Short mmCIF file of C-alpha atoms in Angstrom, two decimals:
data_model
loop_
_atom_site.label_atom_id
_atom_site.label_comp_id
_atom_site.label_asym_id
_atom_site.label_seq_id
_atom_site.Cartn_x
_atom_site.Cartn_y
_atom_site.Cartn_z
CA MET A 1 139.87 -32.42 63.49
CA LEU A 2 136.56 -33.75 64.80
CA ARG A 3 134.68 -31.86 62.11
CA ASN A 4 136.92 -33.28 59.38
CA ALA A 5 136.62 -36.78 60.84
CA GLY A 6 132.85 -36.48 60.91
CA ALA A 7 132.77 -35.33 57.28
CA SER A 8 134.75 -38.41 56.23
CA ILE A 9 132.17 -40.80 57.69
CA PRO A 10 129.61 -41.98 55.09
CA PRO A 11 126.14 -40.56 55.83
CA SER A 12 124.66 -44.07 55.70
CA TRP A 13 126.69 -44.93 58.83
CA TYR A 14 125.01 -42.09 60.68
CA VAL A 15 121.62 -43.52 59.78
CA VAL A 16 122.53 -47.05 60.93
CA ALA A 17 123.97 -45.78 64.23
CA GLY A 18 120.83 -43.70 64.81
CA ILE A 19 118.60 -46.69 64.13
CA LEU A 20 120.47 -48.87 66.64
CA SER A 21 120.28 -46.12 69.24
CA ILE A 22 116.58 -45.49 68.84
CA GLN A 23 115.76 -49.20 69.01
CA ALA A 24 117.84 -49.59 72.18
CA GLY A 25 115.86 -46.73 73.66
CA ALA A 26 112.63 -48.40 72.60
CA GLY A 27 113.69 -51.60 74.37
CA ILE A 28 114.17 -49.66 77.59
CA ALA A 29 111.00 -47.62 77.13
CA LYS A 30 108.93 -50.76 76.66
CA ASN A 31 109.37 -51.56 80.34
CA LEU A 32 108.04 -48.13 81.31
CA PHE A 33 104.53 -48.74 79.99
CA ALA A 34 103.70 -50.63 83.19
CA VAL A 35 104.17 -47.44 85.26
CA LEU A 36 103.82 -44.62 82.72
CA PRO A 37 101.33 -44.16 79.87
CA PRO A 38 102.69 -43.75 76.33
CA SER A 39 102.10 -40.00 76.21
CA ALA A 40 104.14 -39.48 79.38
CA VAL A 41 107.03 -41.54 78.00
CA VAL A 42 106.96 -39.55 74.76
CA TRP A 43 106.99 -36.29 76.70
CA LEU A 44 109.99 -37.41 78.74
CA ARG A 45 111.79 -38.27 75.51
CA LEU A 46 111.10 -34.91 73.91
CA LEU A 47 111.76 -32.97 77.10
CA THR A 48 115.15 -34.64 77.50
CA SER A 49 115.99 -33.91 73.90
CA ALA A 50 114.97 -30.27 74.24
CA VAL A 51 116.89 -29.65 77.48
CA VAL A 52 120.07 -31.42 76.39
CA LEU A 53 120.21 -29.93 72.92
CA MET A 54 119.40 -26.39 74.04
CA ALA A 55 122.12 -26.60 76.71
CA LEU A 56 124.74 -27.99 74.33
CA VAL A 57 123.88 -26.18 71.12
CA ARG A 58 122.63 -22.81 72.39
CA PRO A 59 121.12 -21.92 69.02
CA ARG A 60 121.11 -18.38 67.73
CA LEU A 61 117.55 -17.11 67.71
CA ARG A 62 118.28 -14.01 65.63
CA GLY A 63 119.02 -13.75 61.95
CA HIS A 64 116.36 -16.19 60.74
CA THR A 65 113.41 -15.43 58.53
CA ARG A 66 109.78 -16.20 59.28
CA ALA A 67 109.97 -19.06 56.77
CA ASP A 68 112.91 -20.54 58.67
CA TRP A 69 110.92 -20.54 61.90
CA LEU A 70 107.87 -22.06 60.25
CA VAL A 71 110.00 -24.91 58.87
CA ALA A 72 111.65 -25.58 62.25
CA ILE A 73 108.36 -25.50 64.14
CA GLY A 74 106.75 -27.73 61.52
CA PHE A 75 109.64 -30.12 61.98
CA GLY A 76 108.93 -30.13 65.72
CA VAL A 77 105.24 -30.83 65.14
CA CYS A 78 106.12 -33.80 62.92
CA LEU A 79 108.63 -35.01 65.50
CA ALA A 80 106.09 -34.93 68.32
CA THR A 81 103.25 -36.36 66.23
CA MET A 82 105.39 -39.22 64.94
CA ASN A 83 106.45 -40.37 68.42
CA PHE A 84 103.12 -39.76 70.12
CA SER A 85 101.10 -41.57 67.44
CA LEU A 86 103.43 -44.56 67.25
CA TYR A 87 103.33 -45.11 71.02
CA GLN A 88 99.56 -44.82 70.97
CA ALA A 89 99.40 -47.35 68.15
CA ILE A 90 101.70 -49.80 69.92
CA ALA A 91 99.45 -49.61 72.97
CA ARG A 92 96.51 -50.80 70.86
CA ILE A 93 97.87 -53.13 68.16
CA PRO A 94 100.91 -55.45 67.87
CA LEU A 95 104.27 -53.74 67.36
CA GLY A 96 105.00 -55.43 64.03
CA ILE A 97 101.70 -54.35 62.52
CA ALA A 98 102.09 -50.79 63.83
CA VAL A 99 105.59 -50.45 62.35
CA THR A 100 104.41 -51.95 59.06
CA ILE A 101 101.65 -49.37 58.72
CA GLU A 102 103.93 -46.54 59.87
CA PHE A 103 106.48 -47.44 57.21
CA LEU A 104 103.99 -46.41 54.54
CA GLY A 105 105.09 -42.82 55.23
CA PRO A 106 108.79 -43.04 54.36
CA LEU A 107 107.98 -45.58 51.64
CA ALA A 108 105.74 -42.98 50.01
CA VAL A 109 108.60 -40.47 50.13
CA ALA A 110 110.90 -43.00 48.48
CA VAL A 111 108.43 -43.80 45.69
CA ALA A 112 107.57 -40.15 45.06
CA GLY A 113 111.23 -39.22 44.63
CA SER A 114 112.19 -42.19 42.46
CA ARG A 115 113.77 -41.52 39.07
CA ARG A 116 115.17 -44.94 38.19
CA ARG A 117 113.72 -48.43 37.92
CA VAL A 118 116.33 -49.88 40.27
CA ASP A 119 115.07 -47.55 43.01
CA LEU A 120 111.61 -49.05 42.66
CA LEU A 121 113.17 -52.50 43.03
CA TRP A 122 114.75 -51.57 46.38
CA VAL A 123 111.54 -49.92 47.57
CA GLY A 124 109.54 -52.99 46.60
CA LEU A 125 111.97 -55.31 48.36
CA ALA A 126 111.88 -53.20 51.50
CA ALA A 127 108.09 -53.10 51.39
CA LEU A 128 107.95 -56.88 51.06
CA GLY A 129 110.15 -57.34 54.11
CA VAL A 130 108.15 -54.92 56.23
CA VAL A 131 104.87 -56.53 55.21
CA LEU A 132 106.23 -59.97 56.16
CA LEU A 133 107.26 -58.64 59.54
CA GLY A 134 103.79 -57.24 60.03
CA TYR A 135 102.10 -60.62 59.93
CA GLY A 136 101.40 -62.15 63.31
CA ASP A 137 98.82 -62.86 65.95
CA GLY A 138 96.92 -60.16 67.75
CA HIS A 139 93.80 -58.02 67.44
CA VAL A 140 93.78 -54.94 65.25
CA THR A 141 91.63 -52.01 66.29
CA LEU A 142 90.55 -49.11 64.13
CA ALA A 143 92.07 -46.63 66.58
CA GLY A 144 95.42 -48.44 66.50
CA VAL A 145 95.51 -48.43 62.70
CA ALA A 146 94.55 -44.75 62.62
CA PHE A 147 97.36 -43.82 65.02
CA ALA A 148 99.85 -45.88 62.98
CA LEU A 149 98.78 -44.15 59.77
CA LEU A 150 99.17 -40.77 61.47
CA ALA A 151 102.64 -41.80 62.62
CA GLY A 152 103.53 -42.75 59.05
CA ALA A 153 102.36 -39.40 57.70
CA ALA A 154 104.34 -37.61 60.40
CA TRP A 155 107.41 -39.74 59.58
CA ALA A 156 107.20 -38.61 55.95
CA GLY A 157 106.95 -35.00 57.08
CA TYR A 158 109.86 -35.53 59.49
CA ILE A 159 112.08 -36.69 56.61
CA LEU A 160 111.23 -33.77 54.34
CA LEU A 161 111.16 -31.02 56.97
CA GLY A 162 114.26 -32.43 58.67
CA ALA A 163 116.23 -31.95 55.47
CA ALA A 164 114.82 -28.43 55.04
CA THR A 165 115.60 -27.53 58.66
CA GLY A 166 119.17 -28.76 58.28
CA ARG A 167 119.67 -26.43 55.33
CA ARG A 168 118.26 -23.40 57.14
CA PHE A 169 119.84 -23.82 60.60
CA PRO A 170 123.53 -24.58 61.26
CA GLY A 171 124.61 -27.68 63.12
CA THR A 172 121.90 -29.15 65.31
CA SER A 173 120.36 -25.81 66.27
CA GLY A 174 117.28 -26.52 64.16
CA LEU A 175 116.83 -29.86 65.89
CA ALA A 176 117.06 -28.18 69.30
CA ILE A 177 114.37 -25.68 68.37
CA ALA A 178 112.17 -28.44 66.94
CA SER A 179 112.58 -30.50 70.12
CA VAL A 180 111.38 -27.57 72.23
CA ALA A 181 108.34 -27.16 69.99
CA GLY A 182 107.59 -30.88 70.19
CA ALA A 183 107.98 -31.00 73.98
CA VAL A 184 105.61 -28.05 74.39
CA LEU A 185 103.06 -29.68 72.09
CA VAL A 186 103.03 -33.01 73.98
CA ALA A 187 103.35 -31.52 77.48
CA PRO A 188 99.61 -31.19 78.28
CA ALA A 189 98.84 -34.84 77.50
CA GLY A 190 102.07 -36.17 78.99
CA ILE A 191 101.72 -34.33 82.29
CA ALA A 192 98.00 -34.98 82.64
CA GLU A 193 98.31 -38.74 82.03
CA GLY A 194 101.65 -39.22 83.80
CA GLY A 195 100.53 -37.45 86.97
CA ALA A 196 102.49 -38.06 90.16
CA ALA A 197 104.52 -40.85 88.56
CA LEU A 198 106.54 -38.19 86.78
CA LEU A 199 107.88 -37.07 90.17
CA ASP A 200 109.54 -40.45 90.83
CA PRO A 201 113.34 -39.90 90.60
CA ARG A 202 113.88 -43.40 89.21
CA LEU A 203 111.48 -42.79 86.37
CA VAL A 204 113.11 -39.43 85.66
CA VAL A 205 116.52 -41.12 85.34
CA ILE A 206 115.11 -43.83 83.07
CA GLY A 207 113.29 -41.20 81.05
CA LEU A 208 116.55 -39.29 80.67
CA LEU A 209 118.25 -42.40 79.31
CA VAL A 210 115.37 -43.11 76.95
CA GLY A 211 115.46 -39.53 75.75
CA LEU A 212 119.18 -39.69 75.02
CA LEU A 213 118.98 -43.01 73.18
CA SER A 214 115.66 -42.45 71.42
CA SER A 215 115.83 -38.74 70.61
CA VAL A 216 119.07 -36.84 71.19
CA ILE A 217 121.53 -39.31 69.66
CA PRO A 218 119.53 -40.69 66.71
CA TYR A 219 117.95 -37.39 65.63
CA THR A 220 121.31 -35.63 65.76
CA LEU A 221 122.86 -38.34 63.61
CA GLU A 222 119.93 -38.27 61.20
CA MET A 223 120.18 -34.49 60.83
CA HIS A 224 123.82 -34.86 59.80
CA ALA A 225 122.88 -37.62 57.36
CA LEU A 226 120.01 -35.67 55.79
CA ARG A 227 122.41 -32.85 54.91
CA ARG A 228 124.46 -35.23 52.78
CA MET A 229 121.94 -37.60 51.18
CA PRO A 230 118.60 -37.25 49.35
CA PRO A 231 115.45 -37.77 51.44
CA ARG A 232 114.51 -40.67 49.12
CA VAL A 233 117.67 -42.64 49.96
CA PHE A 234 117.26 -41.82 53.65
CA SER A 235 113.73 -43.24 53.50
CA ILE A 236 114.94 -46.53 52.05
CA LEU A 237 117.74 -46.82 54.60
CA MET A 238 115.19 -46.44 57.37
CA SER A 239 113.89 -49.88 56.35
CA LEU A 240 116.69 -51.19 58.58
CA GLU A 241 114.44 -50.37 61.54
CA PRO A 242 112.86 -53.89 61.64
CA ALA A 243 116.29 -55.56 61.51
CA ALA A 244 117.61 -53.37 64.31
CA ALA A 245 114.46 -53.99 66.35
CA ALA A 246 114.89 -57.75 65.90
CA LEU A 247 118.49 -57.57 67.06
CA ILE A 248 117.75 -55.37 70.08
CA GLY A 249 114.73 -57.50 70.95
CA LEU A 250 116.88 -60.61 70.91
CA LEU A 251 119.68 -59.10 73.01
CA LEU A 252 117.68 -57.02 75.51
CA LEU A 253 114.27 -58.66 75.64
CA GLY A 254 114.97 -62.27 74.65
CA GLU A 255 112.55 -62.10 71.71
CA ILE A 256 113.33 -64.87 69.18
CA LEU A 257 112.19 -64.52 65.57
CA THR A 258 110.84 -67.29 63.37
CA ILE A 259 112.48 -68.36 60.10
CA GLY A 260 109.91 -66.39 58.13
CA GLN A 261 110.58 -63.26 60.17
CA TRP A 262 114.32 -63.61 59.64
CA ALA A 263 113.60 -63.86 55.90
CA ALA A 264 111.74 -60.57 56.17
CA VAL A 265 114.72 -59.03 57.96
CA ALA A 266 116.96 -60.24 55.12
CA CYS A 267 114.68 -58.50 52.61
CA VAL A 268 114.85 -55.11 54.26
CA VAL A 269 118.60 -55.38 54.87
CA ALA A 270 119.20 -56.27 51.21
CA ALA A 271 117.04 -53.34 50.10
CA SER A 272 118.94 -50.94 52.34
CA LEU A 273 122.34 -52.16 51.23
CA GLY A 274 121.26 -52.06 47.59
CA ALA A 275 119.97 -48.50 47.90
CA THR A 276 123.18 -47.37 49.58
CA ARG A 277 125.39 -48.99 46.95
CA THR A 278 123.47 -47.69 43.94
CA GLU A 279 123.36 -44.18 45.39
CA ARG A 280 127.11 -44.24 46.03
CA THR A 281 127.72 -45.45 42.46
CA ARG A 282 125.51 -42.73 41.03
CA ALA A 283 127.22 -40.02 43.09
CA ALA A 284 130.66 -41.20 41.99
CA ARG A 285 129.55 -41.25 38.34
CA GLU A 286 128.13 -37.73 38.55
CA ALA A 287 131.27 -36.43 40.23
CA GLY A 288 133.45 -37.77 37.44
CA PRO A 289 137.15 -38.61 37.69
CA PRO A 290 139.21 -36.76 40.32
CA PRO A 291 141.05 -33.67 39.04
CA ALA A 292 144.68 -34.04 38.00
CA PRO A 293 147.11 -32.84 40.69
CA ASP A 294 148.68 -29.42 40.26
CA PRO A 295 152.38 -29.85 39.36
CA GLY A 296 153.22 -27.00 41.68
CA GLU A 297 151.73 -28.74 44.72
CA ARG A 298 153.31 -31.49 46.79
#
């Protein structure tokens, strides 16, 4: 029953729920930077994801080809690189600018996979909104821009390899394996920079919560969504990230946006809704009319 209920939920809803979850986790994680460096927070996120998913999923390690393992490990590398680079960028340049630069990754995926002019319209509208959100005060350093660009490239790889991993591994087993690979990759930097602070029980509990909200829940939802929608449409839907961040920032952190920033939010929301609607229309048109019922069936 749960499986059938999950299949009836539109994949776009999974993406939206994952975005809200990851932004809520980011709001909580933001307060950790005063006591933990970004690499340590990222490691806690990935470690929580790896432990929880491996315990719940218990993936089968046999029966997969070498290509399957390379895809899953590559997915884990993109997962770790995306989170590590973004946190490093946020530590050096304003959040809005970092997210704007990072969005170049999924935007490139959307443009590369476009086949219709209307898709370019939604991509352009989303890009306009993200660029507007990126304007603001603050110093921009070369290192911060470089980390944001790396995060964007990893985000593009995450979208493509996430879809490939979902096709090769059942359920969320591929995500569990990728989380382990990502946690191992970030562990040296996270442990070295976190030091004794990682032994504080309070920080461990907060890190567990951040890991659940920022990794386990959203990545699981996104894996389900990527199995049922093209990576291009997923990329456009991810433009909801700024809108979700604005909402979470207002509710959890008391951050109030200007009129111009709300206009930018409206742009990305309109682009996401437009992409979802046109994709649903195209899918319905390709499927054709429903088959006539069999007279022998009730």
